[in-house]
mmCIF file of N, CA and C in Angstrom:
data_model
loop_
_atom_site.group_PDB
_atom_site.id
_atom_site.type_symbol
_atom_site.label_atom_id
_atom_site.label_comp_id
_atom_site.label_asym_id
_atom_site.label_seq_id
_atom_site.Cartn_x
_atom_site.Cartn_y
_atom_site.Cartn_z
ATOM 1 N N UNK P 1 0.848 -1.177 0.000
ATOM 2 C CA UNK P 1 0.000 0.000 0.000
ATOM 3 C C UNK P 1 0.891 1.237 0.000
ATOM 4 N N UNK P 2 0.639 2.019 -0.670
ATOM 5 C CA UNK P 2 1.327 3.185 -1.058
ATOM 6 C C UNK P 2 0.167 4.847 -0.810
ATOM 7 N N UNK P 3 0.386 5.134 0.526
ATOM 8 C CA UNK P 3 -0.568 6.596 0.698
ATOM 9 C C UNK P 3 0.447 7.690 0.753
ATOM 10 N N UNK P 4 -0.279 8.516 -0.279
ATOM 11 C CA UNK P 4 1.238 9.653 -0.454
ATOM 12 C C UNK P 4 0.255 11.221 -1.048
ATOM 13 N N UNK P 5 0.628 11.635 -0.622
ATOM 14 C CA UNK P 5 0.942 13.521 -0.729
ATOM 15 C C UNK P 5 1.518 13.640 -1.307
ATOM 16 N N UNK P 6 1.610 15.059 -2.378
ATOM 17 C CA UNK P 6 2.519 16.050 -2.604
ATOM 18 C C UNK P 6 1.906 17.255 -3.402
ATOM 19 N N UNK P 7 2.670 18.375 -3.065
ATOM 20 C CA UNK P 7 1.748 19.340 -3.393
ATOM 21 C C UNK P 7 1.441 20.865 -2.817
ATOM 22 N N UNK P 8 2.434 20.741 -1.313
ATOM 23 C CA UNK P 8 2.478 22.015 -0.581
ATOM 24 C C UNK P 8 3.767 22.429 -0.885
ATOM 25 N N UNK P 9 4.887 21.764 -1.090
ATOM 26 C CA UNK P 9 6.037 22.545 -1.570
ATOM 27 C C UNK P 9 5.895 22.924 -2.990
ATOM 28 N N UNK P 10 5.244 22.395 -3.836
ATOM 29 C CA UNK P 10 4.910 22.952 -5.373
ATOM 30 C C UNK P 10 4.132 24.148 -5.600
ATOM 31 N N UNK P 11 3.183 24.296 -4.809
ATOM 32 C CA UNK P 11 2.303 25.219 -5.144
ATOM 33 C C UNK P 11 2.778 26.783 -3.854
ATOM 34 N N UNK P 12 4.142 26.730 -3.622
ATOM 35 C CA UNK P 12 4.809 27.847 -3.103
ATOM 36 C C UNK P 12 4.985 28.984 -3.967
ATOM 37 N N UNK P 13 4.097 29.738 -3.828
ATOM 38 C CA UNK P 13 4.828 31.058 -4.588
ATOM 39 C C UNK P 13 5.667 31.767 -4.287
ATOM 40 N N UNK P 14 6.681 32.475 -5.437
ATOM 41 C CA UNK P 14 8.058 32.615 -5.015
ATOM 42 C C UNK P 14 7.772 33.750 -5.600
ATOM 43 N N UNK P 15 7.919 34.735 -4.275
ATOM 44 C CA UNK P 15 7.457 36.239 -4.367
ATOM 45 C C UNK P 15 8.127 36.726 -6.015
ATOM 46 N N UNK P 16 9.508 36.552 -5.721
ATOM 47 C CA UNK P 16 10.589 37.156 -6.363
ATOM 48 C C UNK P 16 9.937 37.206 -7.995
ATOM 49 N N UNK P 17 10.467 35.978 -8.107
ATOM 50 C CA UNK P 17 9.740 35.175 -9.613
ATOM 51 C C UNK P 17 8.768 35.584 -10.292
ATOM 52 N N UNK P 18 7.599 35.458 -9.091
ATOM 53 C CA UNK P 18 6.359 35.903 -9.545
ATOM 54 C C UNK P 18 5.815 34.655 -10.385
ATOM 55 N N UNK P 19 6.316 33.280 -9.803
ATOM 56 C CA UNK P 19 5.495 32.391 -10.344
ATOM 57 C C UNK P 19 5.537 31.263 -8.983
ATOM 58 N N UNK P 20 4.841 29.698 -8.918
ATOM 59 C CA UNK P 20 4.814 28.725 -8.498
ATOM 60 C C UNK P 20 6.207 28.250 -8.410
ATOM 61 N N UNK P 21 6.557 27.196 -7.281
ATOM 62 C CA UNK P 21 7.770 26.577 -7.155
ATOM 63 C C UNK P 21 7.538 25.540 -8.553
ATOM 64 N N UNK P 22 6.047 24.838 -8.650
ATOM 65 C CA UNK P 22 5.561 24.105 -9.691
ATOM 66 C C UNK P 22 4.797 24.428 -10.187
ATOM 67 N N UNK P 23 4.556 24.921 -11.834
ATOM 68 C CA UNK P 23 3.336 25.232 -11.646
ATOM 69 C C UNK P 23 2.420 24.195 -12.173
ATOM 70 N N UNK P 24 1.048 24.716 -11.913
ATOM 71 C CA UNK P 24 -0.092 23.894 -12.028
ATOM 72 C C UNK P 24 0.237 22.511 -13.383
ATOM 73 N N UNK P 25 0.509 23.052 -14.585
ATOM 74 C CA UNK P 25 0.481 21.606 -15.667
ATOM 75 C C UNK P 25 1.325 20.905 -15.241
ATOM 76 N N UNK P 26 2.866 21.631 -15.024
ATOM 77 C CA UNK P 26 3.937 20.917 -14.469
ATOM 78 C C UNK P 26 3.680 19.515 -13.568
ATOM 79 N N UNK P 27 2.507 20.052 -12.528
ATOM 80 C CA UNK P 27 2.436 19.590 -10.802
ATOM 81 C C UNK P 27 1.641 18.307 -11.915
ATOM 82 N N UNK P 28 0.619 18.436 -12.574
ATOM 83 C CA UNK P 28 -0.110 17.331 -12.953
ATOM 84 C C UNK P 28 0.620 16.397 -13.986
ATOM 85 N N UNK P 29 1.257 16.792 -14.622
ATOM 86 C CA UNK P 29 2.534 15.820 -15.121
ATOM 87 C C UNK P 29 3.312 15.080 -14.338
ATOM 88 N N UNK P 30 3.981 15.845 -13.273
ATOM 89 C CA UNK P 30 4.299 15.126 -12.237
ATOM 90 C C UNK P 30 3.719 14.034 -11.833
ATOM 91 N N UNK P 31 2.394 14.214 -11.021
ATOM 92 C CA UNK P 31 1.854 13.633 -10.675
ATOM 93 C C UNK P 31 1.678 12.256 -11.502
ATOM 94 N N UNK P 32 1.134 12.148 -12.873
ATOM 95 C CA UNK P 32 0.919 11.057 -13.541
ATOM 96 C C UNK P 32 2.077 10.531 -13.813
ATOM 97 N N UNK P 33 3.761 11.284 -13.824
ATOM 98 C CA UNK P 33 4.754 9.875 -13.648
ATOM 99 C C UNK P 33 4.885 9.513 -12.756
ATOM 100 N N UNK P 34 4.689 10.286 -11.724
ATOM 101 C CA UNK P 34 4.407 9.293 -10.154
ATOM 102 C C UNK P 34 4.016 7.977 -9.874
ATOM 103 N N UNK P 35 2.435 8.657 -9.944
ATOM 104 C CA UNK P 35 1.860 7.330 -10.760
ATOM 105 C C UNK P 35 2.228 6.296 -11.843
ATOM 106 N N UNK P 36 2.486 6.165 -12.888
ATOM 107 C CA UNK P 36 2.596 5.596 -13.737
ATOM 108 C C UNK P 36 4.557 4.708 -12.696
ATOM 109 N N UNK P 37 5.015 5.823 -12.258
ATOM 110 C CA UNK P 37 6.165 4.726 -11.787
ATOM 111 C C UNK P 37 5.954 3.670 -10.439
ATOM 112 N N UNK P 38 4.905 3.946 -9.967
ATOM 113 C CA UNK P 38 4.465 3.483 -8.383
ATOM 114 C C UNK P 38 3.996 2.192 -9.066
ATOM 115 N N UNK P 39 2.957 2.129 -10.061
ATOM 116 C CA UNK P 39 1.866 1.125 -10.719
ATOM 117 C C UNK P 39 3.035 0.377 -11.382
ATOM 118 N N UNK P 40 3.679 0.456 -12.298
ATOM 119 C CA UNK P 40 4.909 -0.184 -13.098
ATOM 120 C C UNK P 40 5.981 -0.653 -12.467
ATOM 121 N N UNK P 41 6.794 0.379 -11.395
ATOM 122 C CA UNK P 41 7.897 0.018 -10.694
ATOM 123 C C UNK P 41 8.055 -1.168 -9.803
ATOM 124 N N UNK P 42 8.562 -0.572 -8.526
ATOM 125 C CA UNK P 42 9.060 -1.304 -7.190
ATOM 126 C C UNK P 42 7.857 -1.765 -6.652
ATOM 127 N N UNK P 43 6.487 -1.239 -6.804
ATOM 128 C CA UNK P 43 5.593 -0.927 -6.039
ATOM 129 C C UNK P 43 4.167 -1.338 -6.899
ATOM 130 N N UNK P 44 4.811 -2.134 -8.159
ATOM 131 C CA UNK P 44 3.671 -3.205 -9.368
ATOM 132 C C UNK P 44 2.833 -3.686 -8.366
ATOM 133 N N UNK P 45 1.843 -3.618 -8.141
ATOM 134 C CA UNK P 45 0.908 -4.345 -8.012
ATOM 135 C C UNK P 45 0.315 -3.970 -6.394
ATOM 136 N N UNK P 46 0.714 -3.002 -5.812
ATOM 137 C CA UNK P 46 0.278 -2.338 -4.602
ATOM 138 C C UNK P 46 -0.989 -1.333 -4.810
ATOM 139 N N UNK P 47 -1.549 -1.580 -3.764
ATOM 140 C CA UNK P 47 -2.617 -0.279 -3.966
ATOM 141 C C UNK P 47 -2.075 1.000 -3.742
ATOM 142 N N UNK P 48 -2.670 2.224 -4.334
ATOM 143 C CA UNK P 48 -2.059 3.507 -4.119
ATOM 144 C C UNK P 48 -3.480 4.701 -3.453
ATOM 145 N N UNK P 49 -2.777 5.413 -3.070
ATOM 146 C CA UNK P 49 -3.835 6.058 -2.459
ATOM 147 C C UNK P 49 -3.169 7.148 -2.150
ATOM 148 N N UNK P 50 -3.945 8.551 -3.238
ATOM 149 C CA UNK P 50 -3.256 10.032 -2.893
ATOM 150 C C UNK P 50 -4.182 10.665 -1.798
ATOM 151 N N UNK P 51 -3.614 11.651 -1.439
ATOM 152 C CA UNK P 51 -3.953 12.444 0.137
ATOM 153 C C UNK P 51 -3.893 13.972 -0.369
ATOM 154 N N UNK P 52 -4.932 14.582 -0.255
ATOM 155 C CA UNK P 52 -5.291 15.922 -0.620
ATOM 156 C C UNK P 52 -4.259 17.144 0.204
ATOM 157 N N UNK P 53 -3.665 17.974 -0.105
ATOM 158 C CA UNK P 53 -2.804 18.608 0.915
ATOM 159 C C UNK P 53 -3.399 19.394 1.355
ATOM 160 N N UNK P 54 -3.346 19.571 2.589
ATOM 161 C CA UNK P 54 -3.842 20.345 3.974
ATOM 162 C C UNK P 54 -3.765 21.681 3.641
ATOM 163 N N UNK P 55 -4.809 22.658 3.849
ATOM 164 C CA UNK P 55 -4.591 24.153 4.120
ATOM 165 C C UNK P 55 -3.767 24.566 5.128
ATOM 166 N N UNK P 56 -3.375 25.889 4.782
ATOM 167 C CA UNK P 56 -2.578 26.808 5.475
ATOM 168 C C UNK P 56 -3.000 27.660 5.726
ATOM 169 N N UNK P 57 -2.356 28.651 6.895
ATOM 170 C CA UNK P 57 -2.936 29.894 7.725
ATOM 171 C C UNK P 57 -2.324 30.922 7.381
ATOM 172 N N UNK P 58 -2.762 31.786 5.666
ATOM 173 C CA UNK P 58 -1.658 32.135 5.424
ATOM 174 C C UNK P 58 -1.140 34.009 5.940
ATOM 175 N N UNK P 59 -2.195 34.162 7.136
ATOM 176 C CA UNK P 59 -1.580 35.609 7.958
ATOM 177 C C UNK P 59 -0.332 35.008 8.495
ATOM 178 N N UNK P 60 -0.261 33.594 8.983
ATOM 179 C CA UNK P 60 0.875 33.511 9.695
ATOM 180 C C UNK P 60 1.954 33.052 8.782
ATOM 181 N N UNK P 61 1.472 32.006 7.535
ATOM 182 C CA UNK P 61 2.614 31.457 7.110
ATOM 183 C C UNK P 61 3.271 32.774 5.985
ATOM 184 N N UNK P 62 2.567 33.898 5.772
ATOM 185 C CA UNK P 62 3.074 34.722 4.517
ATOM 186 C C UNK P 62 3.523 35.970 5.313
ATOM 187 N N UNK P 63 4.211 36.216 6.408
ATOM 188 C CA UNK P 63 4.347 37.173 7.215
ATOM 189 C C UNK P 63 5.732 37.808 6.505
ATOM 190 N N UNK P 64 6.427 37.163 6.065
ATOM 191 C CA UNK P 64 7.673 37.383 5.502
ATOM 192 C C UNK P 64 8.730 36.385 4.738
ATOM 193 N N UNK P 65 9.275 36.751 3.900
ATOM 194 C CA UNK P 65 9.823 35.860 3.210
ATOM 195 C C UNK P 65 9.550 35.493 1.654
ATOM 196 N N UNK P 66 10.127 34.960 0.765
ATOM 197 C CA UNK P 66 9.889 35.059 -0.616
ATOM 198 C C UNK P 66 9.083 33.823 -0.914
ATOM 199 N N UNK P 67 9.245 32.945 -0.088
ATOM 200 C CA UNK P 67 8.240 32.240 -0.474
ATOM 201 C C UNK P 67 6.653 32.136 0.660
ATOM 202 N N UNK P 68 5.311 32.130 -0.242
ATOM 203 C CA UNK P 68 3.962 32.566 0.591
ATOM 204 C C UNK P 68 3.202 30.993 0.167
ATOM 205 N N UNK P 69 2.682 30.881 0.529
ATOM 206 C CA UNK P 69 1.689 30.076 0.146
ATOM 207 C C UNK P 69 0.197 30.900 0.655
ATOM 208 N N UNK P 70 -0.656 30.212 -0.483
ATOM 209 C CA UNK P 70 -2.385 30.769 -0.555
ATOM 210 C C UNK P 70 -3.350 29.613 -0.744
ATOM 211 N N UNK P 71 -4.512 29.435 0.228
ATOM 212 C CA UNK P 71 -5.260 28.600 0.296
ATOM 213 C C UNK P 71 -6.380 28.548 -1.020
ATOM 214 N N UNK P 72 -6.084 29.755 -2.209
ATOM 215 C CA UNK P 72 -6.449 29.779 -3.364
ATOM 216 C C UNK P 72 -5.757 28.682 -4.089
ATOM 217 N N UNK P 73 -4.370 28.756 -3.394
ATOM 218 C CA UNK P 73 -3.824 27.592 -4.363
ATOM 219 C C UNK P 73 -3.701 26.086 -4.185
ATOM 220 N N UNK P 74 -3.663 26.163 -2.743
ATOM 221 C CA UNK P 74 -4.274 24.653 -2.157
ATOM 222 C C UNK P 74 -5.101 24.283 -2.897
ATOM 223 N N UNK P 75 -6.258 24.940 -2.940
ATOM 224 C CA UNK P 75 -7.627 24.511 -3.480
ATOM 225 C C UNK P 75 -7.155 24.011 -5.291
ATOM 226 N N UNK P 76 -6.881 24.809 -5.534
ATOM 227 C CA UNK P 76 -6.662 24.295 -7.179
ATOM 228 C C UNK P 76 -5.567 23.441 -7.586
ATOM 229 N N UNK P 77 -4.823 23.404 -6.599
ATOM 230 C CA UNK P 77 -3.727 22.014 -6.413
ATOM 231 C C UNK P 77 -4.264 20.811 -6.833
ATOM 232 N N UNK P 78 -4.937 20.659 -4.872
ATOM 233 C CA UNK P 78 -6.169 19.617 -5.230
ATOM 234 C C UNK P 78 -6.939 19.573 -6.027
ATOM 235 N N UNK P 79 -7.600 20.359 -6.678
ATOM 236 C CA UNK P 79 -8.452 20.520 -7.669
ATOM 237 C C UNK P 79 -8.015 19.554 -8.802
ATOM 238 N N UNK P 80 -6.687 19.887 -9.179
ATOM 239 C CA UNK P 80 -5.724 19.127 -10.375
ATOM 240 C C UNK P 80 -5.280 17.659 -9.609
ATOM 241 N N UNK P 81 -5.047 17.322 -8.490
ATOM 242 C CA UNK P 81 -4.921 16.161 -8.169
ATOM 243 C C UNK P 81 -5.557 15.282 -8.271
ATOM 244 N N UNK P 82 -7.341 16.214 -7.919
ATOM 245 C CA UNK P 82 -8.113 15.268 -7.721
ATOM 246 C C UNK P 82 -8.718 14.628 -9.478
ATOM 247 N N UNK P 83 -8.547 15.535 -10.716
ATOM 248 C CA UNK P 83 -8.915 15.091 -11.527
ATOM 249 C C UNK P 83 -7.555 13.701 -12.367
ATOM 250 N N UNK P 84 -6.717 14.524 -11.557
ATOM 251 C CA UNK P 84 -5.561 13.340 -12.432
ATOM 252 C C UNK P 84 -5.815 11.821 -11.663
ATOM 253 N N UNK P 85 -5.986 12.130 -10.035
ATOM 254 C CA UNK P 85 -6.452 10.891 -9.723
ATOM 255 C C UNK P 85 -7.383 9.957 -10.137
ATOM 256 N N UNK P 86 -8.746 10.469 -10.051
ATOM 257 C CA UNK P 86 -9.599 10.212 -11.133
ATOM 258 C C UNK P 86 -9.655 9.506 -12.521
ATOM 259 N N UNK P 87 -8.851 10.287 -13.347
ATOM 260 C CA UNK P 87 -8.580 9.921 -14.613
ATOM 261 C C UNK P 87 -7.479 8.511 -14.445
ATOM 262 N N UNK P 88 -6.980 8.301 -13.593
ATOM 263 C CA UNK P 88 -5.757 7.390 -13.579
ATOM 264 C C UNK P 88 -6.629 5.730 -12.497
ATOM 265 N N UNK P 89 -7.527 6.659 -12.061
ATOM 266 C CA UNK P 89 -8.235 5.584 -10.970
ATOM 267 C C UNK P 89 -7.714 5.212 -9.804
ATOM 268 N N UNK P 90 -7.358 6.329 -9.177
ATOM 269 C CA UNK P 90 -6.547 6.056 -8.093
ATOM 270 C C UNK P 90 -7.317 6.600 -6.887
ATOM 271 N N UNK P 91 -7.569 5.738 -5.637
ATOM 272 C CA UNK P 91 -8.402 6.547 -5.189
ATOM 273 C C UNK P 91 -8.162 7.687 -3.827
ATOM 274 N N UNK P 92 -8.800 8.452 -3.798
ATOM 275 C CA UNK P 92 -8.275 9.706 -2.879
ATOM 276 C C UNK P 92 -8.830 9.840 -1.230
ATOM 277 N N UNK P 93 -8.067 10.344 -0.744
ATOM 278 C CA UNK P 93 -8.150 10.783 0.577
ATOM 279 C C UNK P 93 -7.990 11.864 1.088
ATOM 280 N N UNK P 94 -8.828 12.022 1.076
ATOM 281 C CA UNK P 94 -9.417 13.885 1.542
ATOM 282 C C UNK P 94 -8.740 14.485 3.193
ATOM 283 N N UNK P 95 -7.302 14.498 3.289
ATOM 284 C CA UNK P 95 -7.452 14.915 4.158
ATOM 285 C C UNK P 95 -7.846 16.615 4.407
ATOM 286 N N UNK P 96 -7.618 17.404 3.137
ATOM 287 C CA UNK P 96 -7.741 18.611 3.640
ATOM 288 C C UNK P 96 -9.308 18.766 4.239
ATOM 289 N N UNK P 97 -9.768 18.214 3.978
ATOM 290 C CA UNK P 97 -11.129 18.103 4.457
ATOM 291 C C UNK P 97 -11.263 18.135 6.044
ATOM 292 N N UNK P 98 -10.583 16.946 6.332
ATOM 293 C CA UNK P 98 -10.713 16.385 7.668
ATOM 294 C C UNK P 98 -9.747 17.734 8.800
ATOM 295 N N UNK P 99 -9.214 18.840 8.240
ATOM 296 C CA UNK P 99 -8.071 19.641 9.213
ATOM 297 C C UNK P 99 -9.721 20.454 9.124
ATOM 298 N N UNK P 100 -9.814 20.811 7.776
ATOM 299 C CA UNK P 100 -11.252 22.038 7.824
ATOM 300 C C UNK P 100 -12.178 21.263 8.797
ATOM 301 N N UNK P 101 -12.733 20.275 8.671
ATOM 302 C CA UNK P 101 -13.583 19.678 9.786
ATOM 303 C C UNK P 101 -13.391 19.939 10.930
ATOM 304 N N UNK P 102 -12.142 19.800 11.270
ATOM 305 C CA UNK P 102 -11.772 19.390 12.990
ATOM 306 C C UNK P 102 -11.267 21.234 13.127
ATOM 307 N N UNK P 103 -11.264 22.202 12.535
ATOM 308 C CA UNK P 103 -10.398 23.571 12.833
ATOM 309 C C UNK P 103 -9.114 24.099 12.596
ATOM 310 N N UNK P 104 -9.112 24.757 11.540
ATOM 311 C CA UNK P 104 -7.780 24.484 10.819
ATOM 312 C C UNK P 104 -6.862 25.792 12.003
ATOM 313 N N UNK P 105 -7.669 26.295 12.359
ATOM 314 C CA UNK P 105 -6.918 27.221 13.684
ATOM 315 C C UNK P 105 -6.062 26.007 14.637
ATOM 316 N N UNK P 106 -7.219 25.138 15.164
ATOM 317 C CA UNK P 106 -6.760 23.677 15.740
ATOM 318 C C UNK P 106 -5.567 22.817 15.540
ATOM 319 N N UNK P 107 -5.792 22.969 14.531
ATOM 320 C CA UNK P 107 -4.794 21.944 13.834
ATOM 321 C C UNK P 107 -3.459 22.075 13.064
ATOM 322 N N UNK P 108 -3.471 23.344 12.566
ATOM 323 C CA UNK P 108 -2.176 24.154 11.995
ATOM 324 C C UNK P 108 -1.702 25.198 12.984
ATOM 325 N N UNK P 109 -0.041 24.886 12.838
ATOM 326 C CA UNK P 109 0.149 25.893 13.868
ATOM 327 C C UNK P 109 0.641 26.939 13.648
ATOM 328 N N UNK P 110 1.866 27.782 14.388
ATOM 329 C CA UNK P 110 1.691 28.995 14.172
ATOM 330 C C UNK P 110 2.894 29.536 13.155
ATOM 331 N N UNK P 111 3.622 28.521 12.172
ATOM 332 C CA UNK P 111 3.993 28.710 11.343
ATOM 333 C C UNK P 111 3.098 28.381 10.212
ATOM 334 N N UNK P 112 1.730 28.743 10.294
ATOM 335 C CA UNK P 112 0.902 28.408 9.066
ATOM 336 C C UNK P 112 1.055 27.574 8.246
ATOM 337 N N UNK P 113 1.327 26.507 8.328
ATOM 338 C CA UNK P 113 1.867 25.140 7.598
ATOM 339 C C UNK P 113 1.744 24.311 7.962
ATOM 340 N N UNK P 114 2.579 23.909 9.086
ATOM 341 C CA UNK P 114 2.497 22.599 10.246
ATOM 342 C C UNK P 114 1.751 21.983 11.041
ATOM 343 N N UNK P 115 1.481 20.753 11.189
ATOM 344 C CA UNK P 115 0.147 20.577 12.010
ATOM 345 C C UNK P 115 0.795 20.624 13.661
ATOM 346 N N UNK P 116 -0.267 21.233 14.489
ATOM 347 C CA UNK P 116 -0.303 21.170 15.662
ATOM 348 C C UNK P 116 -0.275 19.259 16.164
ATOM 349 N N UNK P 117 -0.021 19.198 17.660
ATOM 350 C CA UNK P 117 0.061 17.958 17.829
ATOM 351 C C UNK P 117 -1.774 17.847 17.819
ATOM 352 N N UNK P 118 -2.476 18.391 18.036
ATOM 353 C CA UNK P 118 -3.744 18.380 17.903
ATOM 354 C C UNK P 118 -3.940 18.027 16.134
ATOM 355 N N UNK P 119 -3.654 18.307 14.926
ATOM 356 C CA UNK P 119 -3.244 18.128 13.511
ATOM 357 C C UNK P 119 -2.800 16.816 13.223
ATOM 358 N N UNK P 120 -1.856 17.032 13.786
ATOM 359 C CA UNK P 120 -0.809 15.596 13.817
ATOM 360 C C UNK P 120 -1.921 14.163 14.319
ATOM 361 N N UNK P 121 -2.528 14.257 15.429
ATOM 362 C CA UNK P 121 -3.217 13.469 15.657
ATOM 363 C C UNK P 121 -4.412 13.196 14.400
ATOM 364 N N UNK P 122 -5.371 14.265 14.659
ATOM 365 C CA UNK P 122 -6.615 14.295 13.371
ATOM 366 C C UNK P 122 -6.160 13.532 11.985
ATOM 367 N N UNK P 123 -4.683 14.115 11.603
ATOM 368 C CA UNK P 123 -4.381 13.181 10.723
ATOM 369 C C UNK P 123 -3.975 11.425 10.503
ATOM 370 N N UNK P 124 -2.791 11.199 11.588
ATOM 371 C CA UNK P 124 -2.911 10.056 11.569
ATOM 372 C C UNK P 124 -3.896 9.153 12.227
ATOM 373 N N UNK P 125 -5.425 9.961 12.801
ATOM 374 C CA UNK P 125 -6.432 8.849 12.723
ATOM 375 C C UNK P 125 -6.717 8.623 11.845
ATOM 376 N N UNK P 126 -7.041 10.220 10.894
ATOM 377 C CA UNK P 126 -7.467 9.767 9.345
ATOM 378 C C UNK P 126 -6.658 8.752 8.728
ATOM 379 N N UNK P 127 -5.629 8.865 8.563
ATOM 380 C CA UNK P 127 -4.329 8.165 7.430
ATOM 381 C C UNK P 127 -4.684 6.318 8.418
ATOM 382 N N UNK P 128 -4.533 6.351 8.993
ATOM 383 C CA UNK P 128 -4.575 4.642 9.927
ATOM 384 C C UNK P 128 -6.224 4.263 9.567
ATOM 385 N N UNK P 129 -7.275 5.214 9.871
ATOM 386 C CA UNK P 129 -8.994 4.366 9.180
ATOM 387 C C UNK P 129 -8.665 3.640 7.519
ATOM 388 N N UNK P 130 -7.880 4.588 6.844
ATOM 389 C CA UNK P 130 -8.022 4.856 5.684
ATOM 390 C C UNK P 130 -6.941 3.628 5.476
ATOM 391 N N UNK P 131 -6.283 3.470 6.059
ATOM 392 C CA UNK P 131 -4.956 2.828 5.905
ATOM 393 C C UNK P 131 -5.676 1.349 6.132
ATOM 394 N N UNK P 132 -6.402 1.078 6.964
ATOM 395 C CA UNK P 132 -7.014 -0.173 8.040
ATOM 396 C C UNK P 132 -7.714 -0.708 6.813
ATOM 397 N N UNK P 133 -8.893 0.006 6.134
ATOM 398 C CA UNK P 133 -9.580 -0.207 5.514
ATOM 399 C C UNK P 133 -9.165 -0.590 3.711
ATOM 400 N N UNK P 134 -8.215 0.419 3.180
ATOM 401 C CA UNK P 134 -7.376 -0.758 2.295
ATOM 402 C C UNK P 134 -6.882 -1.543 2.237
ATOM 403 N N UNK P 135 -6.408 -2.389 3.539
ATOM 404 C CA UNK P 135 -5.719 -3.698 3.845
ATOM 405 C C UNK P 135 -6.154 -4.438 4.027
ATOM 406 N N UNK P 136 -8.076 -4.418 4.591
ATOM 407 C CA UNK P 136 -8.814 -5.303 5.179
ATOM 408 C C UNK P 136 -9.119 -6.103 4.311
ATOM 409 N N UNK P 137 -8.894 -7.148 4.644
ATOM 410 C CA UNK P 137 -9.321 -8.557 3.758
ATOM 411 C C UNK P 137 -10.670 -9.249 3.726
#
């Protein structure tokens, strides 16, 4: 079983630049050799299972510094994850969902990024149900 993220270091905007660390087509190209090497590779014949990336708090995480992140771009991250997943048949796990559920004040801390141990928890209940339930025989 293979549960994997990626997607908050890509969608960093880099003040300077004035573009994405990745941008959006890039991130979904990515994504499908990911895929395509997980399904083919080391990892033939495992189930896979992508994980939506978590929002950020971004008064705290964009306070300074060249790189910001924006929960505009979270959203359309996932947005593109969730259709490449889709299209590839892979199935998804919503955690950004589950931080918005439980309080993303709660759960991210005060570097607007990181999960609180309150975060940390919410998630790996999520990731272990989710985890339990693709393995169950």
């Amino acid at each position: 079983l293979v549960h994997f993220n990626c997607g908050l270091h890509d969608l960093r905007y880099r003040v300077e630049q004035k573009d994405h660390q990745v941008e959006l087509d890039e991130y979904a190209q990515n994504l499908r050799r990911i895929i395509d090497r997980l399904l083919r590779g080391q990892c033939a014949g495992a189930k896979v299972i992508f994980a939506t990336t978590t929002p950020v708090i971004e008064a705290y995480h964009n306070r300074s510094g060249n790189m910001h992140r924006f929960n505009k771009d979270v959203d359309a991250y996932n947005a593109c994850a969730v259709a490449v997943m889709s299209e590839l048949n892979v199935p998804l796990h919503d955690l950004h969902r589950g931080i918005v559920e439980n309080g993303i004040e709660t759960c991210i801390g005060t570097d607007g990024r990181h999960a609180t141990e309150t975060g940390n928890r919410v998630l790996a209940e999520a990731v272990t149900r989710v985890i339990r339930a693709a393995v169950a025989i």
